Amino acid sequence: QVQLVESGGALVQPGGSLRLSCAASGSIFSIYVMGWYRQAPGKQREVVAGATSGGSTNYADSVTGRFTISRDNAKKTVYLQMTSLKPEDTAVYYCFANVRGGTAWYRVDYWGQGTQVTVSS
């Protein structure tokens, strides 16, 4: 019933910038946390940023100062503005959301299909 769709992944040069977007749709009453995690081959999954419905944000140490997360609650969309990109940022980036469905009293986690970000010369 809930779908998350990411967009914006691309090939960029080191030092470049990129903005990822993720839109949630379906039977949604509310979304507490929306954020991003990434997965690179041979590496552990890493949550890079999250934003609550109240406006609080958190970042992984590896991206603090370079990435900015933001939300448009009316559009049920979360963004990740990435700057000063490094080769080690290369990964598939997944959007996630902690969602209360329209008929539920509890929240459930959802995630999207991912979008590829490659940082290379």
XYZ file of C-alpha atoms in Angstrom:
121
model
C 0.000 0.000 0.000
C 2.963 2.318 0.570
C 5.509 3.011 -2.113
C 8.719 5.022 -2.032
C 10.314 6.102 -5.292
C 13.795 7.604 -5.438
C 15.295 9.689 -8.197
C 18.353 11.791 -8.883
C 21.194 9.302 -8.866
C 23.935 9.922 -11.399
C 27.619 9.774 -12.233
C 29.414 12.822 -10.850
C 33.017 13.906 -10.448
C 34.704 14.209 -7.059
C 33.814 17.531 -5.494
C 30.555 17.686 -7.369
C 27.003 17.968 -6.110
C 23.830 15.982 -6.516
C 20.305 16.082 -5.126
C 18.282 12.969 -4.492
C 14.514 12.950 -4.116
C 12.104 10.407 -2.701
C 8.332 10.591 -2.825
C 6.011 8.458 -0.720
C 2.573 7.453 -1.893
C -0.245 5.124 -0.926
C -2.412 4.713 2.140
C -0.524 6.962 4.549
C -1.821 8.631 7.666
C 1.477 10.053 8.831
C 5.223 9.624 8.453
C 7.466 9.984 11.484
C 10.958 9.583 10.041
C 12.063 9.861 6.429
C 15.662 9.370 5.511
C 18.342 7.741 3.458
C 20.671 4.816 3.812
C 23.279 3.575 1.396
C 24.758 0.254 0.425
C 28.094 -0.192 -1.312
C 29.503 -3.563 -2.422
C 31.457 -5.194 0.380
C 30.403 -2.611 2.938
C 27.809 -2.512 5.668
C 24.564 -0.699 5.180
C 24.891 2.835 6.495
C 22.115 5.219 7.447
C 23.357 8.564 6.200
C 20.593 10.961 7.214
C 17.137 11.133 8.712
C 14.498 13.763 9.355
C 11.507 13.624 11.687
C 8.106 15.096 11.025
C 8.915 17.758 13.615
C 11.978 18.967 11.759
C 14.812 17.268 13.627
C 17.661 15.992 11.482
C 20.572 13.646 12.038
C 23.549 12.654 9.929
C 26.165 9.980 9.862
C 29.619 11.219 10.772
C 30.810 10.342 7.288
C 28.515 12.899 5.646
C 28.090 15.608 8.278
C 28.844 19.013 6.808
C 28.490 17.804 3.246
C 24.964 16.415 3.009
C 21.712 18.142 3.886
C 18.387 16.384 4.339
C 15.065 18.168 4.024
C 11.384 17.280 3.874
C 8.291 18.579 2.205
C 5.549 17.087 4.341
C 2.764 18.268 2.070
C 4.332 16.375 -0.822
C 5.450 13.452 1.371
C 8.877 13.907 -0.133
C 12.372 13.844 1.308
C 15.485 15.235 -0.331
C 19.178 14.693 0.117
C 21.416 17.489 -1.091
C 24.914 16.127 -1.485
C 27.939 18.360 -1.950
C 31.696 17.865 -1.955
C 31.142 14.327 -3.111
C 33.906 11.799 -2.656
C 34.557 8.461 -4.369
C 33.720 6.737 -1.093
C 30.190 8.123 -1.380
C 29.614 5.753 -4.281
C 26.714 3.470 -3.395
C 23.111 2.670 -4.022
C 21.096 5.144 -2.006
C 17.784 4.011 -0.583
C 15.001 6.115 0.809
C 13.228 4.873 3.929
C 10.180 5.994 5.855
C 8.572 5.073 9.146
C 4.904 5.174 8.245
C 1.570 4.962 9.998
C -0.893 3.604 7.499
C -4.376 4.948 7.115
C -5.992 2.057 8.997
C -3.279 1.306 11.558
C -2.372 2.529 15.038
C 1.247 1.392 14.647
C 4.095 2.406 12.341
C 5.929 0.265 9.800
C 9.202 0.812 7.964
C 9.270 1.023 4.175
C 12.056 1.578 1.692
C 12.457 2.243 -1.991
C 14.226 0.498 -4.831
C 17.330 2.653 -4.625
C 19.174 4.995 -6.927
C 22.806 4.643 -7.969
C 25.275 7.376 -7.086
C 28.729 7.034 -8.591
C 31.511 9.492 -7.788
C 34.431 9.066 -10.140
C 36.768 10.942 -12.431
